[in-house]
Short mmCIF file of C-alpha atoms in Angstrom, two decimals:
data_model
loop_
_atom_site.label_atom_id
_atom_site.label_comp_id
_atom_site.label_asym_id
_atom_site.label_seq_id
_atom_site.Cartn_x
_atom_site.Cartn_y
_atom_site.Cartn_z
CA MET A 26 -139.58 0.55 22.55
CA ASN A 27 -142.23 -0.50 20.03
CA ASP A 28 -144.90 -0.79 22.71
CA LEU A 29 -144.02 2.52 24.36
CA VAL A 30 -143.95 4.46 21.09
CA ARG A 31 -147.23 2.99 19.84
CA GLN A 32 -148.98 3.42 23.17
CA HIS A 33 -147.90 6.96 24.09
CA THR A 34 -146.85 8.81 20.91
CA ALA A 35 -148.08 9.87 17.50
CA LEU A 36 -144.99 8.66 15.62
CA SER A 37 -145.49 6.64 12.44
CA GLU A 38 -143.97 3.24 11.70
CA THR A 39 -141.28 4.86 9.53
CA ASP A 40 -140.44 7.21 12.41
CA LEU A 41 -140.20 4.20 14.71
CA GLU A 42 -137.83 2.50 12.28
CA TRP A 43 -135.62 5.61 12.36
CA LEU A 44 -135.50 5.44 16.16
CA HIS A 45 -134.55 1.77 15.96
CA LEU A 46 -131.75 2.69 13.55
CA LEU A 47 -130.58 5.39 15.95
CA VAL A 48 -130.63 3.04 18.94
CA SER A 49 -128.60 0.46 17.00
CA GLU A 50 -125.88 3.11 16.58
CA TRP A 51 -125.95 5.21 19.73
CA GLN A 52 -123.58 3.05 21.78
CA LEU A 53 -120.97 4.85 19.68
CA LEU A 54 -122.20 8.27 20.83
CA SER A 55 -122.43 7.13 24.45
CA ASP A 56 -118.87 5.78 24.50
CA LEU A 57 -117.40 8.83 22.76
CA SER A 58 -119.24 11.14 25.17
CA PHE A 59 -118.44 9.14 28.33
CA ALA A 60 -122.13 9.73 29.04
CA ASP A 61 -125.50 8.04 29.55
CA LEU A 62 -128.11 8.55 26.86
CA VAL A 63 -131.88 8.54 27.36
CA LEU A 64 -134.25 8.95 24.41
CA TRP A 65 -137.35 11.01 25.28
CA VAL A 66 -140.31 11.24 22.91
CA PRO A 67 -143.27 13.63 23.36
CA THR A 68 -146.59 11.95 24.10
CA LEU A 69 -149.62 12.06 21.84
CA ASP A 70 -151.18 15.05 23.65
CA GLY A 71 -147.84 16.91 23.87
CA THR A 72 -148.05 17.39 27.64
CA ARG A 73 -145.42 14.83 28.66
CA TYR A 74 -142.32 12.96 27.56
CA VAL A 75 -141.87 9.18 27.68
CA SER A 76 -138.42 7.59 27.80
CA VAL A 77 -138.29 4.79 25.23
CA ALA A 78 -134.61 3.74 25.29
CA GLN A 79 -131.49 4.09 27.41
CA MET A 80 -127.76 3.47 26.92
CA ARG A 81 -124.88 3.45 29.40
CA PRO A 82 -121.27 4.12 28.38
CA ASN A 83 -118.55 1.46 28.32
CA THR A 84 -115.92 4.18 28.74
CA GLY A 85 -117.02 5.87 31.97
CA PRO A 86 -119.24 5.72 35.08
CA THR A 87 -123.00 5.81 34.66
CA SER A 88 -125.19 8.71 35.77
CA TYR A 89 -128.27 6.54 36.22
CA GLN A 90 -128.28 3.58 38.56
CA ASP A 91 -131.94 2.85 37.71
CA ASP A 92 -133.59 1.89 34.46
CA MET A 93 -135.25 4.97 32.98
CA VAL A 94 -137.17 3.26 30.17
CA GLY A 95 -140.91 3.77 30.51
CA HIS A 96 -140.71 6.86 32.75
CA LEU A 97 -143.12 9.70 32.04
CA VAL A 98 -142.28 13.33 32.94
CA PRO A 99 -144.52 16.37 32.39
CA ARG A 100 -143.45 19.03 29.95
CA GLY A 101 -141.83 21.93 31.79
CA ARG A 102 -140.07 19.86 34.42
CA ARG A 103 -136.96 19.48 32.25
CA PRO A 104 -136.45 22.80 30.43
CA LEU A 105 -133.54 21.48 28.32
CA LEU A 106 -135.82 18.88 26.75
CA ASP A 107 -138.39 21.55 25.94
CA ALA A 108 -135.80 23.86 24.39
CA ALA A 109 -134.25 21.14 22.23
CA LEU A 110 -137.65 19.94 21.03
CA ASP A 111 -139.08 23.41 20.33
CA GLU A 112 -135.97 25.04 18.88
CA GLY A 113 -134.44 21.99 17.18
CA ARG A 114 -130.95 22.69 18.49
CA ILE A 115 -128.47 21.12 20.90
CA VAL A 116 -128.95 22.67 24.35
CA ARG A 117 -126.07 22.75 26.84
CA GLU A 118 -127.07 25.65 29.09
CA GLY A 119 -127.49 25.30 32.84
CA ASP A 120 -125.54 24.20 35.87
CA PRO A 121 -124.80 20.54 36.66
CA GLU A 122 -127.54 18.60 38.42
CA TRP A 123 -126.86 16.64 41.61
CA ARG A 124 -128.10 13.07 41.73
CA GLU A 125 -127.33 11.04 44.83
CA GLU A 126 -124.39 13.36 45.66
CA VAL A 127 -123.03 12.98 42.11
CA PRO A 128 -122.73 16.07 39.85
CA VAL A 129 -124.17 15.38 36.38
CA ARG A 130 -123.87 17.58 33.31
CA VAL A 131 -127.08 17.41 31.26
CA GLU A 132 -127.34 18.18 27.54
CA SER A 133 -130.19 17.71 25.09
CA ILE A 134 -129.82 16.64 21.45
CA PRO A 135 -132.85 16.81 19.13
CA VAL A 136 -133.46 13.72 16.99
CA ARG A 137 -134.40 14.93 13.52
CA ARG A 138 -135.78 13.00 10.57
CA GLU A 139 -136.73 14.66 7.27
CA GLY A 140 -136.95 18.08 8.89
CA ARG A 141 -139.11 16.96 11.85
CA VAL A 142 -137.90 16.56 15.44
CA LEU A 143 -139.08 13.15 16.64
CA GLY A 144 -137.67 13.30 20.15
CA VAL A 145 -134.73 14.38 22.27
CA ILE A 146 -131.64 12.53 23.52
CA ALA A 147 -130.68 13.55 27.05
CA ARG A 148 -126.91 13.18 27.37
CA ASN A 149 -125.91 12.88 31.04
CA THR A 150 -122.23 12.95 32.02
CA ASN A 151 -121.05 11.89 35.47
CA LEU A 152 -118.61 14.64 36.56
CA LEU A 153 -117.37 12.92 39.69
CA THR A 154 -114.31 11.48 37.93
CA VAL A 155 -113.54 14.42 35.64
CA ARG A 156 -109.82 15.02 35.22
CA THR A 157 -107.53 16.80 32.80
CA PRO A 158 -108.44 15.18 29.47
CA SER A 159 -105.84 13.31 27.45
CA ARG A 160 -105.43 13.46 23.69
CA LEU A 161 -107.59 10.33 23.42
CA GLU A 162 -110.39 11.84 25.50
CA LEU A 163 -110.30 15.11 23.58
CA THR A 164 -110.59 13.20 20.30
CA TYR A 165 -113.49 11.17 21.71
CA LEU A 166 -115.35 14.30 22.85
CA GLN A 167 -114.80 16.14 19.55
CA SER A 168 -116.05 13.12 17.61
CA ALA A 169 -119.07 12.87 19.92
CA SER A 170 -119.83 16.56 19.30
CA ASP A 171 -119.71 16.00 15.53
CA LEU A 172 -122.06 12.99 15.76
CA ALA A 173 -124.46 14.92 18.00
CA GLN A 174 -124.66 17.72 15.44
CA MET A 175 -125.35 15.15 12.71
CA ILE A 176 -128.17 13.62 14.78
CA ALA A 177 -129.64 17.09 15.33
CA ALA A 178 -129.41 17.77 11.59
CA GLY A 179 -130.98 14.41 10.66
CA SER A 180 -127.90 13.15 8.82
CA PHE A 181 -127.04 10.39 11.31
CA PRO A 182 -127.59 7.47 11.54
CA TYR A 183 -127.13 6.49 7.92
CA PRO A 184 -130.26 4.91 6.34
CA GLY A 185 -129.81 1.28 5.33
CA GLN A 186 -126.71 0.89 7.49
CA GLN A 187 -128.16 -0.76 10.61
CA VAL A 188 -125.22 -2.20 12.54
CA ASP A 189 -124.90 -5.44 14.47
CA MET A 190 -123.64 -4.06 17.77
CA ASP A 191 -122.17 -7.40 18.79
CA ALA A 192 -120.19 -7.92 15.58
CA SER A 193 -119.03 -4.40 14.71
CA PRO A 194 -115.95 -2.74 16.20
CA ARG A 195 -116.56 -0.49 19.20
CA VAL A 196 -114.87 2.68 20.35
CA GLY A 197 -112.68 0.86 22.86
CA ASP A 198 -111.48 -1.64 20.25
CA GLY A 199 -109.61 1.05 18.35
CA LEU A 200 -110.40 4.51 16.96
CA ILE A 201 -108.75 6.47 14.16
CA ARG A 202 -109.67 10.08 13.33
CA LEU A 203 -109.12 11.22 9.73
CA ASP A 204 -109.22 14.65 8.17
CA ALA A 205 -111.17 15.44 5.00
CA GLU A 206 -108.35 14.06 2.82
CA GLY A 207 -108.21 10.73 4.64
CA VAL A 208 -105.00 11.52 6.54
CA VAL A 209 -104.76 10.21 10.11
CA THR A 210 -104.87 12.97 12.75
CA TYR A 211 -105.18 10.62 15.73
CA ALA A 212 -104.95 6.85 16.31
CA SER A 213 -105.73 5.27 19.67
CA PRO A 214 -103.22 2.78 21.14
CA ASN A 215 -105.49 -0.18 20.34
CA ALA A 216 -105.89 0.98 16.73
CA LEU A 217 -102.12 1.35 16.36
CA SER A 218 -101.59 -2.15 17.79
CA ALA A 219 -104.10 -3.57 15.29
CA TYR A 220 -102.21 -2.02 12.38
CA HIS A 221 -98.90 -3.25 13.77
CA ARG A 222 -100.46 -6.73 13.64
CA LEU A 223 -100.97 -6.16 9.92
CA GLY A 224 -97.29 -5.34 9.50
CA LEU A 225 -97.12 -1.57 9.92
CA ALA A 226 -93.67 -0.61 11.26
CA SER A 227 -94.27 3.11 11.83
CA ASP A 228 -96.82 5.44 13.41
CA LEU A 229 -100.19 6.03 11.74
CA VAL A 230 -100.49 9.76 12.39
CA GLY A 231 -99.77 11.77 9.24
CA GLN A 232 -100.30 8.83 6.89
CA HIS A 233 -103.11 8.42 4.36
CA LEU A 234 -105.07 5.55 5.92
CA GLY A 235 -106.54 4.27 2.67
CA ASN A 236 -103.20 3.97 0.89
CA THR A 237 -101.48 2.53 3.98
CA THR A 238 -104.19 -0.09 4.44
CA ALA A 239 -104.10 -1.11 0.79
CA GLU A 240 -100.31 -1.50 0.95
CA LEU A 241 -100.55 -3.75 4.01
CA ALA A 242 -103.23 -5.95 2.43
CA PRO A 243 -101.73 -8.46 -0.03
CA SER A 244 -102.86 -7.92 -3.60
CA ARG A 245 -101.78 -9.56 -6.85
CA GLY A 246 -103.20 -6.85 -9.05
CA PRO A 247 -103.56 -3.05 -8.96
CA VAL A 248 -104.25 -1.28 -5.70
CA ASP A 249 -107.73 -2.06 -4.42
CA GLU A 250 -109.51 1.26 -5.00
CA ALA A 251 -112.57 0.17 -3.03
CA LEU A 252 -110.44 -0.61 0.01
CA VAL A 253 -108.61 2.72 -0.33
CA LYS A 254 -111.92 4.62 -0.38
CA LEU A 255 -113.39 2.68 2.52
CA ALA A 256 -110.34 3.08 4.74
CA SER A 257 -110.27 6.76 3.79
CA GLY A 258 -113.76 7.13 5.28
CA TRP A 259 -115.59 8.28 2.16
CA ALA A 260 -118.68 6.15 2.84
CA PRO A 261 -120.25 4.34 5.83
CA ARG A 262 -119.01 0.80 5.23
CA GLU A 263 -117.46 -2.18 7.00
CA THR A 264 -114.78 -4.56 5.78
CA GLU A 265 -112.01 -6.85 6.94
CA VAL A 266 -108.36 -6.51 5.98
CA GLU A 267 -105.94 -9.42 6.14
CA GLY A 268 -102.18 -9.21 5.96
CA ASN A 269 -99.04 -10.46 7.66
CA SER A 270 -101.09 -13.30 9.25
CA GLY A 271 -103.30 -10.72 10.95
CA VAL A 272 -106.93 -9.72 10.38
CA ILE A 273 -108.50 -6.43 11.40
CA GLN A 274 -112.09 -5.32 11.04
CA LEU A 275 -112.74 -1.74 9.89
CA ARG A 276 -115.83 0.42 10.09
CA ALA A 277 -115.81 3.88 8.49
CA ILE A 278 -118.15 6.68 9.62
CA PRO A 279 -117.99 9.93 7.60
CA LEU A 280 -118.40 13.05 9.73
CA LYS A 281 -120.62 15.79 8.27
CA PRO A 282 -121.74 17.90 11.25
CA LYS A 283 -122.70 20.90 9.08
CA GLY A 284 -123.54 19.07 5.87
CA THR A 285 -119.98 19.07 4.56
CA ARG A 286 -117.58 16.21 5.17
CA ILE A 287 -114.87 17.36 7.56
CA GLY A 288 -113.28 13.96 8.12
CA SER A 289 -114.11 10.47 9.30
CA LEU A 290 -114.02 8.08 12.19
CA VAL A 291 -112.63 4.63 11.53
CA LEU A 292 -113.26 2.02 14.20
CA CYS A 293 -110.99 -1.00 14.03
CA ARG A 294 -110.68 -4.27 15.90
CA ASP A 295 -108.07 -7.00 15.80
CA VAL A 296 -110.04 -10.17 14.97
CA THR A 297 -107.05 -12.36 14.13
CA GLU A 298 -107.61 -14.92 16.88
CA LEU A 299 -111.37 -14.94 16.32
CA ARG A 300 -110.97 -15.70 12.61
CA ARG A 301 -108.32 -18.32 13.36
CA ARG A 302 -110.70 -20.14 15.71
CA GLU A 303 -113.49 -19.90 13.14
CA ARG A 304 -111.25 -21.47 10.51
CA GLU A 305 -110.32 -24.24 12.94
CA LEU A 306 -114.01 -24.92 13.57
CA ILE A 307 -114.75 -24.95 9.84
CA THR A 308 -111.88 -27.38 9.29
CA LYS A 309 -113.07 -29.55 12.17
CA ASP A 310 -116.65 -29.57 10.84
CA ALA A 311 -115.42 -30.52 7.37
CA THR A 312 -113.31 -33.33 8.86
CA ILE A 313 -116.25 -34.69 10.86
CA ARG A 314 -118.50 -34.63 7.80
CA GLU A 315 -115.84 -36.41 5.77
CA ILE A 316 -115.53 -39.08 8.48
CA HIS A 317 -119.30 -39.66 8.42
CA HIS A 318 -119.16 -39.86 4.62
CA ARG A 319 -116.41 -42.47 4.72
CA VAL A 320 -118.17 -44.49 7.44
CA LYS A 321 -121.31 -44.47 5.29
CA ASN A 322 -119.31 -45.70 2.28
CA ASN A 323 -117.67 -48.45 4.34
CA LEU A 324 -121.03 -49.58 5.73
CA GLN A 325 -122.49 -49.69 2.23
CA THR A 326 -119.53 -51.80 1.15
CA VAL A 327 -120.15 -54.19 4.04
CA ALA A 328 -123.84 -54.36 3.13
CA ALA A 329 -122.96 -55.10 -0.49
CA LEU A 330 -120.62 -57.93 0.56
CA LEU A 331 -123.29 -59.43 2.82
CA ARG A 332 -125.83 -59.19 0.02
CA LEU A 333 -123.41 -60.87 -2.38
CA GLN A 334 -122.76 -63.64 0.15
CA SER A 335 -126.49 -64.23 0.70
CA ARG A 336 -127.01 -64.83 -3.01
CA ARG A 337 -124.42 -67.62 -2.93
CA MET A 338 -125.98 -69.45 0.02
CA ASP A 339 -128.15 -72.52 -0.50
CA SER A 340 -129.86 -72.26 2.89
CA ALA A 341 -132.98 -70.07 2.88
CA GLN A 342 -132.55 -69.45 6.59
CA GLY A 343 -128.98 -68.33 6.08
CA ARG A 344 -129.97 -66.00 3.24
CA GLU A 345 -132.66 -64.40 5.38
CA ALA A 346 -130.22 -63.91 8.28
CA LEU A 347 -127.75 -62.16 5.99
CA ASN A 348 -130.51 -60.01 4.51
CA GLU A 349 -131.50 -58.93 8.03
CA ALA A 350 -127.87 -58.00 8.67
CA VAL A 351 -127.87 -55.99 5.43
CA ARG A 352 -130.86 -53.97 6.64
CA ARG A 353 -129.27 -53.40 10.06
CA VAL A 354 -126.08 -52.10 8.48
CA GLY A 355 -128.12 -50.06 6.03
CA SER A 356 -130.06 -48.29 8.80
CA ILE A 357 -126.79 -47.14 10.39
CA ALA A 358 -125.45 -46.04 6.99
CA ILE A 359 -128.54 -43.85 6.48
CA VAL A 360 -127.78 -41.94 9.70
CA HIS A 361 -124.13 -41.39 8.76
CA GLU A 362 -125.13 -40.23 5.28
CA THR A 363 -127.43 -37.62 6.83
CA LEU A 364 -124.74 -36.54 9.30
CA SER A 365 -122.25 -36.11 6.45
CA GLN A 366 -124.49 -33.37 5.03
CA ASN A 367 -124.99 -31.42 8.27
CA LEU A 368 -122.92 -28.80 10.05
CA ASP A 369 -123.50 -30.32 13.49
CA GLU A 370 -124.08 -33.71 15.08
CA ARG A 371 -127.87 -33.44 14.82
CA VAL A 372 -130.22 -34.84 12.19
CA GLU A 373 -133.81 -34.46 11.05
CA PHE A 374 -134.97 -37.97 11.95
CA ASP A 375 -138.23 -37.90 9.98
CA GLU A 376 -136.26 -38.28 6.75
CA ILE A 377 -134.25 -41.16 8.25
CA ALA A 378 -137.42 -42.87 9.48
CA ASP A 379 -139.01 -42.64 6.02
CA ARG A 380 -135.91 -44.16 4.39
CA VAL A 381 -135.79 -46.98 6.98
CA ILE A 382 -139.48 -47.71 6.38
CA ALA A 383 -138.90 -47.79 2.59
CA MET A 384 -135.87 -50.09 3.00
CA VAL A 385 -137.62 -52.60 5.28
CA SER A 386 -140.80 -52.55 3.16
CA GLU A 387 -138.86 -54.37 0.44
CA ILE A 388 -139.35 -57.56 2.49
CA SER A 389 -142.96 -57.81 1.31
CA PRO A 390 -143.42 -55.56 -1.72
CA GLY A 391 -147.00 -54.70 -2.60
CA LYS A 392 -148.64 -56.56 0.32
CA VAL A 393 -148.23 -54.44 3.40
CA ASP A 394 -148.66 -50.67 3.47
CA CYS A 395 -146.09 -48.99 5.75
CA ARG A 396 -146.54 -45.34 6.67
CA ARG A 397 -145.43 -42.74 9.22
CA THR A 398 -147.52 -40.23 11.16
CA GLY A 399 -146.35 -37.50 13.53
CA ARG A 400 -142.86 -36.04 13.72
CA PHE A 401 -139.68 -37.30 15.32
CA GLY A 402 -138.03 -33.90 14.87
CA ILE A 403 -134.32 -33.14 15.17
CA LEU A 404 -132.30 -35.65 17.21
CA ASP A 405 -128.68 -35.89 18.28
CA ALA A 406 -126.56 -38.47 16.48
CA GLU A 407 -126.19 -40.40 19.76
CA VAL A 408 -129.96 -40.95 19.73
CA ALA A 409 -130.52 -41.22 15.98
CA THR A 410 -128.10 -44.12 15.35
CA PRO A 411 -129.49 -46.62 17.90
CA LEU A 412 -133.07 -45.46 17.21
CA SER A 413 -132.70 -46.21 13.49
CA MET A 414 -131.59 -49.75 14.35
CA VAL A 415 -134.48 -50.17 16.81
CA LEU A 416 -136.97 -49.01 14.19
CA THR A 417 -135.45 -51.38 11.63
CA GLU A 418 -135.75 -54.39 13.98
CA ILE A 419 -139.35 -53.64 14.97
CA LEU A 420 -140.47 -53.16 11.37
CA GLN A 421 -138.64 -56.30 10.23
CA ASN A 422 -140.31 -58.25 13.02
CA ALA A 423 -143.76 -56.93 12.06
CA LEU A 424 -143.42 -57.64 8.35
CA GLU A 425 -141.95 -61.11 8.87
CA HIS A 426 -144.22 -62.45 11.62
CA ALA A 427 -147.48 -60.46 11.60
CA PHE A 428 -148.66 -61.42 8.12
CA THR A 429 -148.85 -64.70 6.25
CA GLN A 430 -147.62 -65.11 2.67
CA GLY A 431 -149.68 -62.91 0.34
CA GLU A 432 -151.76 -61.38 3.14
CA ARG A 433 -152.48 -57.69 2.90
CA GLY A 434 -152.23 -55.33 5.85
CA SER A 435 -150.75 -52.15 7.20
CA VAL A 436 -148.06 -51.00 9.61
CA GLU A 437 -148.15 -47.49 11.06
CA VAL A 438 -145.24 -45.76 12.77
CA SER A 439 -146.31 -42.78 14.86
CA ALA A 440 -144.13 -40.36 16.81
CA ILE A 441 -145.09 -37.80 19.44
CA ARG A 442 -142.55 -35.32 20.80
CA THR A 443 -143.16 -33.96 24.32
CA GLY A 444 -141.34 -31.31 26.33
CA THR A 445 -140.16 -27.88 25.20
CA GLY A 446 -136.42 -28.04 25.90
CA ARG A 447 -133.62 -29.99 24.34
CA THR A 448 -132.80 -31.74 27.63
CA ASP A 449 -136.25 -32.39 29.13
CA GLY A 450 -138.08 -33.74 26.07
CA ARG A 451 -139.27 -37.26 25.44
CA LEU A 452 -140.21 -39.21 22.33
CA LEU A 453 -143.19 -41.59 22.35
CA ILE A 454 -143.04 -43.97 19.38
CA THR A 455 -145.78 -46.46 18.49
CA VAL A 456 -145.54 -49.14 15.80
CA LEU A 457 -149.00 -50.63 15.15
CA ASP A 458 -149.83 -53.45 12.74
CA ASP A 459 -153.13 -55.19 11.95
CA GLY A 460 -151.59 -58.62 11.55
CA SER A 461 -152.13 -61.91 13.38
CA GLY A 462 -151.09 -60.60 16.79
CA LEU A 463 -148.90 -62.09 19.50
CA PRO A 464 -149.04 -65.80 20.37
CA GLU A 465 -150.46 -66.83 23.74
CA GLY A 466 -148.02 -66.43 26.62
CA PHE A 467 -145.58 -64.31 24.63
CA ASP A 468 -143.35 -62.14 26.84
CA PRO A 469 -141.45 -59.49 24.86
CA GLN A 470 -139.07 -58.91 27.79
CA ARG A 471 -137.86 -62.53 27.70
CA ALA A 472 -138.24 -63.54 24.06
CA GLY A 473 -135.03 -64.98 22.66
CA ASN A 474 -135.49 -63.56 19.17
CA LEU A 475 -132.25 -61.76 18.15
CA GLY A 476 -134.14 -58.73 16.85
CA LEU A 477 -136.01 -58.23 20.13
CA GLN A 478 -132.79 -58.71 22.09
CA ILE A 479 -131.22 -55.92 20.02
CA VAL A 480 -134.27 -53.69 20.64
CA ARG A 481 -134.23 -54.28 24.42
CA THR A 482 -130.49 -53.67 24.66
CA LEU A 483 -130.55 -50.45 22.65
CA VAL A 484 -133.74 -48.97 24.13
CA GLU A 485 -133.07 -49.73 27.79
CA GLY A 486 -129.28 -49.72 27.85
CA GLU A 487 -128.21 -47.09 25.31
CA LEU A 488 -131.24 -44.81 24.97
CA GLY A 489 -132.40 -44.97 28.61
CA GLY A 490 -136.02 -45.62 27.66
CA THR A 491 -138.71 -48.29 27.96
CA PHE A 492 -139.99 -50.89 25.50
CA ASP A 493 -143.23 -52.86 25.47
CA MET A 494 -145.11 -55.06 23.00
CA VAL A 495 -148.82 -55.80 23.52
CA ARG A 496 -151.89 -57.07 21.63
CA ALA A 497 -153.75 -54.41 19.68
CA GLU A 498 -157.52 -54.15 19.39
CA PRO A 499 -159.33 -55.51 17.47
CA ARG A 500 -156.31 -57.36 16.10
CA GLY A 501 -152.62 -56.97 15.54
CA THR A 502 -149.65 -55.91 17.67
CA LYS A 503 -148.65 -52.60 19.20
CA VAL A 504 -145.05 -51.78 20.10
CA VAL A 505 -144.54 -48.77 22.36
CA LEU A 506 -141.19 -47.01 22.90
CA ASP A 507 -140.75 -44.17 25.40
CA ILE A 508 -137.27 -42.65 25.19
CA PRO A 509 -135.58 -39.32 26.03
CA SER A 510 -135.15 -37.12 22.97
CA SER A 511 -131.61 -36.16 24.04
CA PRO A 512 -128.58 -38.33 24.93
CA GLN A 513 -128.43 -39.62 28.49
CA LYS A 514 -125.20 -38.61 30.22
#
């Protein structure tokens, strides 16, 4: 719609925003009218109309099988559009049109904003299935007529009340018609069922909806005046009401077809099961986060015990082995700590990588500069946990074997993310040091070092990637990891 309006019309940005607001609301008019809606706007030179939006009803058959958006028609070909635009009134004159052997009643509704007619809504009703209308259909059509008059007068839609069409109640969910005093004159079967879910034991017709709703909603204090006013339809608002283990969503739409409030529409939807599932998910998420938190605490306890044991050992080799174990446990604890703070099983791995680098750097404080370049991005927990251990082992190996006592140097961890999707991406990780390099004849795929065995097992077996370790130029060692950025099923 933005492109069509800016390309073909003289409407301003504020006018365009008004059309967007109208289009966010007009599913309501389409459903109440049992009709298709097409929004036509005059072109810049005034000789044609361009259709910028279209809506089909959920309550009846469509009149248009094709998409009308983008069509241009010359002025004069559709006299009802001309009359509505020039005279600023709803035009219903004329006989039904025949489209593909289907009779269609055509009406035109001017779209007014601040006294100016911006365009015209063509309301097209398929008459092939017309039958004697029921009370529900009559209420729908009367409500549609009131809304159409408000659109023509520029009093609908309501400014600042743009509606989320997916989240708000729709006509078919449940409709209640109120008079000017807030008394129910009609309630659809779905609306009545929703109120029965709240605990209503009688019919709604003849009752004051605001007072009835407030009585059904549990309250420890005085009657909720705001809820009474909203359910009485005094202002365009949305709310949820909970009672008797049920939850219904309400949306009030005051009707002022001639400038004076004559009543209201209240759309309602039973969202009890939806809210119950949401609460279950919230509870499940909280439980998962608590589990990660407890695992992190247990791992930190294990690390503390290993650290305490290493201090009591006389063997330097034994102390170093326990310290390596402490760092391995610590890398896993970092991942679980991050997961305990998230709403899903995904983590920002750059933060974890930085913490692992800082933890392993304690092996040689002040001698070797460790840094990270590039971004790992967001990873699933199934990738983040083994990858943190792999990174820990590679960094430990570099700091322990690449530099002699007191030698200065640097270790750089770089990450490159490739692929655009969550399932087809890969992660290329390089760990480069400027140390002494690999000994002659060293084969990283067969080395018996425990750390390298852990790396090979995790990278090839659990992550489904590849691992290589080669000499760097002019000196040092380069470790290259190529792994999928998502779990391998």
